[in-house]
């Protein structure tokens, strides 16, 4: 019996030594791979879009009265005007004659109204004395009221002519930059759809950049934008508005970018916007970590037990420095193989080595200060 117990103990001790020897052997066979931890980052410099230069708000100016000749045009295209400034003057000669005639007619009817009122006052109460019939008294009262109404109508017609006279001066409804002038001296003011002047309110011109729907989510109001003009100049703009609607045909959305005053910022021109910073951070992975095959895109995730598994992903925008947005896939904090081409299969046990990732804020790098020479000992 004692010999049997001793043999069993020796066998158990040998099994323990074999397991201890096998563990280091398995660890020594694990492949060392570089891994990157997924985290939100700003994909700066990843978005560029073009579009037309348009006024932020445009005022169309046309004459409010018709049938009069243009006497003078007082402003040219490119002029800055203030609110209420006269842009064009219509010939007042015809209207002045009409006003003189109507003024005389209004005075005449006013005199007639006063006379009728006096006659009605003189017969007031005579019907009770039997001098005049009640019908005659009421007739004079009605005549006085009719004369007064006629006088009021003529005064209203006179006010209408004087209002038209004031409208002979075509004025600017807002202050701003005159973009277009479509009237000449001698033209006849006639009703039509073509305005005489187009004014950019306060002279503000902005860029209407067209972006894909996926890129709109990474742009926010107040974001700084570098705008390249056709002449080669660059100006710094600010995102004023991200329009909420997407064009159903082009699948593009518009971003309004406020621009500073510049000689090359002209309405009707074309410009290109580069969104250089301030965008919302997104979950991103190195482009080298994305594996593409017949089933689509995927990454190799290293679990806490250092075992590899393949996870499908959906990619989005690509940014500077070789980073790709992950619209769907593993959550933030997951470790993925830095290189999808590594000779690793799902289920393999690896030895992860944390790779050095680029800074999350991928803003344009500033110029490094010149290094000072090392001091001699």
Coordinates of C-alpha atoms in Angstrom, one line a residue:
X1 CA 0.0 0.0 0.0
X2 CA 2.8 2.4 0.9
X3 CA 4.5 1.8 -2.4
X4 CA 1.3 2.6 -4.3
X5 CA 0.8 5.9 -2.5
X6 CA 4.5 6.8 -3.2
X7 CA 4.0 6.1 -6.9
X8 CA 0.9 8.2 -7.1
X9 CA 2.7 11.2 -5.5
X10 CA 5.5 10.9 -7.9
X11 CA 3.1 10.9 -10.9
X12 CA 1.3 14.0 -9.6
X13 CA 4.6 15.9 -9.1
X14 CA 5.7 15.0 -12.6
X15 CA 2.4 16.3 -14.0
X16 CA 2.8 19.7 -12.2
X17 CA 6.3 20.1 -13.6
X18 CA 5.1 19.3 -17.1
X19 CA 2.3 22.0 -16.9
X20 CA 4.7 24.6 -15.5
X21 CA 7.1 23.8 -18.4
X22 CA 4.4 24.0 -21.0
X23 CA 3.1 27.5 -20.0
X24 CA 6.4 29.3 -20.7
X25 CA 6.7 27.3 -23.9
X26 CA 3.2 28.5 -25.0
X27 CA 4.0 32.1 -24.1
X28 CA 7.3 32.0 -26.0
X29 CA 5.4 30.9 -29.1
X30 CA 2.9 33.8 -29.0
X31 CA 3.6 36.4 -31.8
X32 CA 4.4 39.9 -30.6
X33 CA 2.1 42.4 -32.4
X34 CA 1.6 46.1 -32.3
X35 CA -1.9 47.2 -31.1
X36 CA -3.6 50.6 -31.0
X37 CA -6.3 51.5 -28.5
X38 CA -9.4 53.0 -30.2
X39 CA -10.3 56.5 -28.9
X40 CA -12.2 59.5 -30.2
X41 CA -10.1 62.0 -32.1
X42 CA -10.5 65.0 -34.4
X43 CA -9.9 64.2 -38.1
X44 CA -8.5 67.6 -38.9
X45 CA -7.9 68.5 -42.5
X46 CA -10.1 65.6 -43.6
X47 CA -12.8 67.8 -45.2
X48 CA -12.5 70.0 -48.2
X49 CA -15.5 71.4 -50.1
X50 CA -16.2 74.0 -52.8
X51 CA -19.0 76.2 -53.6
X52 CA -20.2 79.7 -54.9
X53 CA -19.7 83.0 -53.2
X54 CA -23.1 84.5 -52.5
X55 CA -24.5 87.5 -50.5
X56 CA -25.6 86.5 -47.0
X57 CA -28.7 88.6 -47.5
X58 CA -29.7 90.3 -50.8
X59 CA -32.1 93.2 -51.3
X60 CA -33.7 93.7 -54.7
X61 CA -34.7 97.3 -55.4
X62 CA -37.3 98.3 -58.0
X63 CA -39.4 101.5 -58.5
X64 CA -42.7 101.6 -56.7
X65 CA -44.4 103.9 -59.3
X66 CA -44.6 103.3 -63.0
X67 CA -45.0 105.5 -66.1
X68 CA -42.2 108.0 -65.3
X69 CA -38.9 108.4 -67.0
X70 CA -35.6 108.0 -65.2
X71 CA -34.0 111.4 -64.8
X72 CA -30.8 110.4 -62.9
X73 CA -28.9 107.3 -61.7
X74 CA -26.8 108.2 -58.7
X75 CA -24.8 105.1 -57.9
X76 CA -22.7 102.5 -59.7
X77 CA -22.0 98.8 -59.2
X78 CA -19.5 98.3 -56.4
X79 CA -20.6 101.4 -54.4
X80 CA -21.4 101.1 -50.7
X81 CA -24.7 102.8 -49.9
X82 CA -26.4 103.6 -46.6
X83 CA -30.0 102.8 -45.8
X84 CA -32.4 105.4 -47.3
X85 CA -29.8 106.8 -49.8
X86 CA -31.3 107.8 -53.2
X87 CA -30.2 105.4 -55.9
X88 CA -32.2 106.8 -58.8
X89 CA -34.4 109.8 -59.4
X90 CA -37.5 109.8 -61.7
X91 CA -38.6 112.8 -63.6
X92 CA -41.2 114.7 -61.5
X93 CA -42.5 117.1 -64.1
X94 CA -45.7 115.2 -65.1
X95 CA -46.6 114.4 -61.5
X96 CA -46.0 118.0 -60.3
X97 CA -48.6 119.2 -62.9
X98 CA -51.1 116.6 -61.6
X99 CA -50.5 117.6 -58.0
X100 CA -51.1 121.3 -58.9
X101 CA -54.4 120.4 -60.6
X102 CA -55.5 118.1 -57.8
X103 CA -54.6 120.7 -55.2
X104 CA -56.9 123.3 -56.9
X105 CA -59.7 120.8 -57.2
X106 CA -59.4 119.9 -53.5
X107 CA -59.6 123.6 -52.5
X108 CA -62.7 124.0 -54.7
X109 CA -64.5 121.1 -53.2
X110 CA -63.6 122.2 -49.7
X111 CA -65.2 125.6 -50.3
X112 CA -68.3 124.0 -51.7
X113 CA -68.5 121.8 -48.6
X114 CA -68.2 124.8 -46.3
X115 CA -71.0 126.6 -48.2
X116 CA -73.3 123.6 -48.0
X117 CA -72.6 123.2 -44.3
X118 CA -73.5 126.9 -43.8
X119 CA -76.7 126.6 -45.7
X120 CA -77.7 123.5 -43.7
X121 CA -77.0 125.4 -40.5
X122 CA -79.2 128.3 -41.5
X123 CA -82.3 126.2 -41.9
X124 CA -81.8 124.2 -38.8
X125 CA -85.1 124.3 -36.8
X126 CA -87.1 126.1 -39.5
X127 CA -89.2 123.0 -40.1
X128 CA -90.8 123.3 -36.7
X129 CA -91.7 126.9 -37.4
X130 CA -93.5 126.0 -40.6
X131 CA -91.1 128.1 -42.8
X132 CA -89.6 125.1 -44.6
X133 CA -90.8 121.6 -44.8
X134 CA -88.9 118.8 -43.0
X135 CA -88.0 117.4 -46.4
X136 CA -86.2 120.6 -47.5
X137 CA -84.3 120.8 -44.2
X138 CA -83.1 117.2 -44.5
X139 CA -82.2 117.8 -48.2
X140 CA -79.8 120.6 -47.2
X141 CA -78.3 118.6 -44.5
X142 CA -77.7 115.6 -46.9
X143 CA -76.2 118.0 -49.4
X144 CA -73.8 119.4 -46.8
X145 CA -72.7 115.8 -45.9
X146 CA -72.2 114.9 -49.5
X147 CA -70.1 118.0 -50.2
X148 CA -67.9 117.2 -47.2
X149 CA -67.4 113.7 -48.4
X150 CA -66.5 114.9 -51.8
X151 CA -64.0 117.3 -50.3
X152 CA -62.4 114.5 -48.3
X153 CA -62.1 112.3 -51.4
X154 CA -60.3 115.1 -53.2
X155 CA -57.9 115.5 -50.3
X156 CA -57.2 111.8 -50.3
X157 CA -56.5 111.9 -54.0
X158 CA -54.1 114.8 -53.4
X159 CA -52.3 112.8 -50.7
X160 CA -52.0 109.9 -53.1
X161 CA -50.2 112.1 -55.6
X162 CA -47.9 113.5 -53.0
X163 CA -47.0 110.0 -51.9
X164 CA -46.2 109.1 -55.5
X165 CA -44.1 112.2 -55.6
X166 CA -42.1 110.9 -52.7
X167 CA -41.6 107.6 -54.4
X168 CA -40.0 109.2 -57.4
X169 CA -36.8 108.9 -55.4
X170 CA -35.8 105.2 -55.5
X171 CA -33.9 104.6 -52.2
X172 CA -31.9 101.8 -50.7
X173 CA -33.9 99.7 -48.2
X174 CA -30.7 98.5 -46.5
X175 CA -27.1 99.6 -46.2
X176 CA -24.7 97.5 -48.2
X177 CA -22.8 96.9 -51.4
X178 CA -24.4 97.5 -54.8
X179 CA -23.9 94.2 -56.7
X180 CA -25.8 95.0 -59.9
X181 CA -27.4 98.1 -61.6
X182 CA -29.9 97.4 -64.4
X183 CA -31.2 100.9 -65.1
X184 CA -30.1 103.9 -67.3
X185 CA -31.2 107.5 -67.5
X186 CA -34.2 107.7 -69.9
X187 CA -35.6 104.3 -69.1
X188 CA -39.3 104.1 -68.5
X189 CA -40.3 102.8 -65.1
X190 CA -42.6 99.9 -65.8
X191 CA -43.8 96.9 -63.7
X192 CA -41.6 93.9 -64.2
X193 CA -39.7 91.1 -62.5
X194 CA -36.2 92.5 -63.1
X195 CA -35.0 94.7 -60.2
X196 CA -33.1 97.9 -60.9
X197 CA -30.5 97.3 -58.2
X198 CA -29.2 94.3 -56.2
X199 CA -27.6 95.1 -52.8
X200 CA -25.7 92.8 -50.5
X201 CA -26.8 93.8 -47.1
X202 CA -23.9 95.2 -45.0
X203 CA -21.6 94.1 -47.9
X204 CA -21.4 90.6 -46.4
X205 CA -20.4 87.8 -48.8
X206 CA -20.2 84.2 -47.7
X207 CA -19.3 80.8 -49.1
X208 CA -21.9 78.2 -49.6
X209 CA -19.9 75.0 -49.5
X210 CA -21.4 71.7 -50.5
X211 CA -20.6 68.7 -48.3
X212 CA -21.6 65.1 -48.2
X213 CA -24.1 64.0 -45.6
X214 CA -21.5 62.1 -43.6
X215 CA -19.2 65.1 -43.5
X216 CA -21.9 67.5 -42.3
X217 CA -22.0 65.7 -38.9
X218 CA -18.3 66.7 -38.3
X219 CA -18.9 70.4 -38.9
X220 CA -20.3 72.8 -36.3
X221 CA -21.3 76.4 -36.1
X222 CA -18.4 78.7 -35.2
X223 CA -15.7 76.4 -36.6
X224 CA -12.7 78.1 -38.2
X225 CA -12.2 77.4 -41.9
X226 CA -9.5 78.3 -44.4
X227 CA -10.9 79.5 -47.7
X228 CA -8.9 79.4 -50.9
X229 CA -10.1 82.0 -53.4
X230 CA -9.8 81.8 -57.2
X231 CA -7.0 84.3 -57.3
X232 CA -4.8 82.3 -55.0
X233 CA -5.4 84.3 -51.8
X234 CA -6.4 82.6 -48.6
X235 CA -8.7 84.0 -45.9
X236 CA -10.0 82.7 -42.6
X237 CA -13.7 82.2 -42.4
X238 CA -16.2 81.0 -39.8
X239 CA -19.0 78.5 -40.1
X240 CA -22.2 80.5 -39.7
X241 CA -24.8 78.0 -40.5
X242 CA -25.0 74.2 -41.2
X243 CA -28.2 73.8 -43.2
X244 CA -30.4 71.0 -41.8
X245 CA -31.8 69.8 -45.2
X246 CA -30.0 67.5 -47.6
X247 CA -30.6 67.7 -51.4
X248 CA -32.5 64.6 -52.3
X249 CA -30.9 64.4 -55.7
X250 CA -27.2 65.2 -55.0
X251 CA -27.2 64.0 -51.4
X252 CA -25.2 67.1 -50.5
X253 CA -25.8 69.6 -47.7
X254 CA -24.8 73.3 -47.6
X255 CA -22.6 75.0 -45.1
X256 CA -22.6 78.8 -45.0
X257 CA -19.2 80.3 -44.2
X258 CA -18.8 83.9 -43.1
X259 CA -15.9 85.6 -44.9
X260 CA -14.0 88.8 -44.1
X261 CA -13.8 91.8 -46.5
X262 CA -11.3 91.1 -49.2
X263 CA -10.8 92.4 -52.8
X264 CA -11.1 88.9 -54.2
X265 CA -14.2 88.0 -52.3
X266 CA -16.8 88.8 -55.0
X267 CA -20.4 87.6 -55.2
X268 CA -20.8 85.0 -58.0
X269 CA -17.2 83.8 -57.6
X270 CA -16.0 80.3 -56.6
X271 CA -13.9 79.2 -53.6
X272 CA -12.7 76.1 -51.8
X273 CA -13.0 75.6 -48.0
X274 CA -10.7 73.5 -45.9
X275 CA -12.0 72.6 -42.5
X276 CA -8.8 72.7 -40.4
X277 CA -9.9 72.3 -36.9
X278 CA -12.6 72.4 -34.3
X279 CA -14.7 69.5 -35.7
X280 CA -16.4 67.0 -33.4
X281 CA -14.2 64.1 -32.4
X282 CA -15.1 60.7 -33.8
X283 CA -14.0 57.1 -33.1
X284 CA -11.1 56.4 -35.5
X285 CA -8.6 53.7 -36.3
X286 CA -5.4 53.6 -38.3
X287 CA -6.1 53.0 -42.0
X288 CA -3.5 50.2 -41.8
X289 CA -5.7 48.4 -39.3
X290 CA -8.6 48.0 -41.7
X291 CA -8.8 44.7 -43.4
X292 CA -10.9 44.4 -46.6
X293 CA -12.1 41.1 -48.0
X294 CA -15.2 39.7 -49.7
X295 CA -17.3 40.2 -46.5
X296 CA -16.4 43.9 -46.2
X297 CA -14.2 45.9 -43.8
X298 CA -13.1 44.5 -40.5
X299 CA -10.4 44.9 -37.8
X300 CA -8.6 42.4 -35.6
X301 CA -9.5 43.0 -31.9
X302 CA -7.3 41.7 -29.1
X303 CA -9.4 40.6 -26.2
X304 CA -8.3 40.9 -22.5
X305 CA -7.0 37.3 -22.7
X306 CA -4.8 38.3 -25.6
X307 CA -6.8 36.2 -28.0
X308 CA -7.6 37.7 -31.5
X309 CA -11.0 38.0 -33.0
X310 CA -12.2 39.6 -36.2
X311 CA -14.9 42.3 -35.9
X312 CA -16.7 43.9 -38.9
X313 CA -16.7 47.7 -39.1
X314 CA -18.2 50.4 -41.3
X315 CA -15.8 53.2 -42.2
X316 CA -16.5 56.9 -42.7
X317 CA -14.4 59.9 -43.4
X318 CA -10.6 59.7 -43.8
X319 CA -8.5 62.2 -42.1
X320 CA -4.9 63.4 -42.1
X321 CA -2.2 61.1 -40.7
X322 CA -3.8 57.9 -42.0
X323 CA -6.8 57.7 -39.7
X324 CA -10.3 56.5 -40.7
X325 CA -13.5 57.1 -38.9
X326 CA -15.3 54.0 -37.6
X327 CA -19.1 54.5 -38.0
X328 CA -19.8 51.1 -36.5
X329 CA -17.6 48.4 -35.0
X330 CA -15.8 47.8 -31.6
X331 CA -16.3 50.3 -28.9
X332 CA -13.8 52.9 -27.7
X333 CA -11.0 51.4 -25.6
X334 CA -10.7 48.3 -27.7
X335 CA -7.3 47.1 -28.7
X336 CA -6.9 46.4 -32.5
X337 CA -3.9 45.2 -34.5
X338 CA -2.1 48.2 -35.9
X339 CA -1.5 46.3 -39.2
X340 CA -4.2 44.2 -40.6
X341 CA -1.7 42.4 -42.8
X342 CA -0.1 40.8 -39.8
X343 CA 0.1 37.0 -40.1
X344 CA -2.5 36.5 -37.3
X345 CA -5.7 34.5 -37.6
X346 CA -8.9 34.8 -35.4
X347 CA -8.4 32.7 -32.3
X348 CA -4.6 33.1 -32.1
X349 CA -3.0 34.2 -28.8
X350 CA -0.7 37.1 -29.3
X351 CA 1.7 39.2 -27.2
X352 CA 0.3 42.8 -27.6
X353 CA 2.7 45.7 -27.7
X354 CA 1.1 49.2 -27.4
X355 CA 2.1 51.2 -30.4
X356 CA 2.8 54.9 -30.3
X357 CA -0.3 56.7 -31.8
X358 CA -0.4 60.2 -33.1
X359 CA -2.0 62.9 -30.9
X360 CA -5.8 62.9 -30.9
X361 CA -6.0 66.6 -31.7
X362 CA -4.8 66.4 -35.3
X363 CA -4.5 70.1 -35.8
X364 CA -1.9 71.4 -38.3
X365 CA 1.5 71.2 -36.7
X366 CA 3.2 74.4 -35.8
X367 CA 6.7 75.1 -37.0
X368 CA 9.2 73.8 -34.6
X369 CA 11.4 76.4 -32.9
X370 CA 15.0 76.2 -34.0
X371 CA 17.1 74.1 -31.6
X372 CA 19.8 75.9 -29.7
X373 CA 23.3 74.3 -29.8
X374 CA 24.2 72.3 -26.8
X375 CA 26.3 74.2 -24.3
X376 CA 29.9 73.0 -24.2
X377 CA 31.0 71.5 -20.9

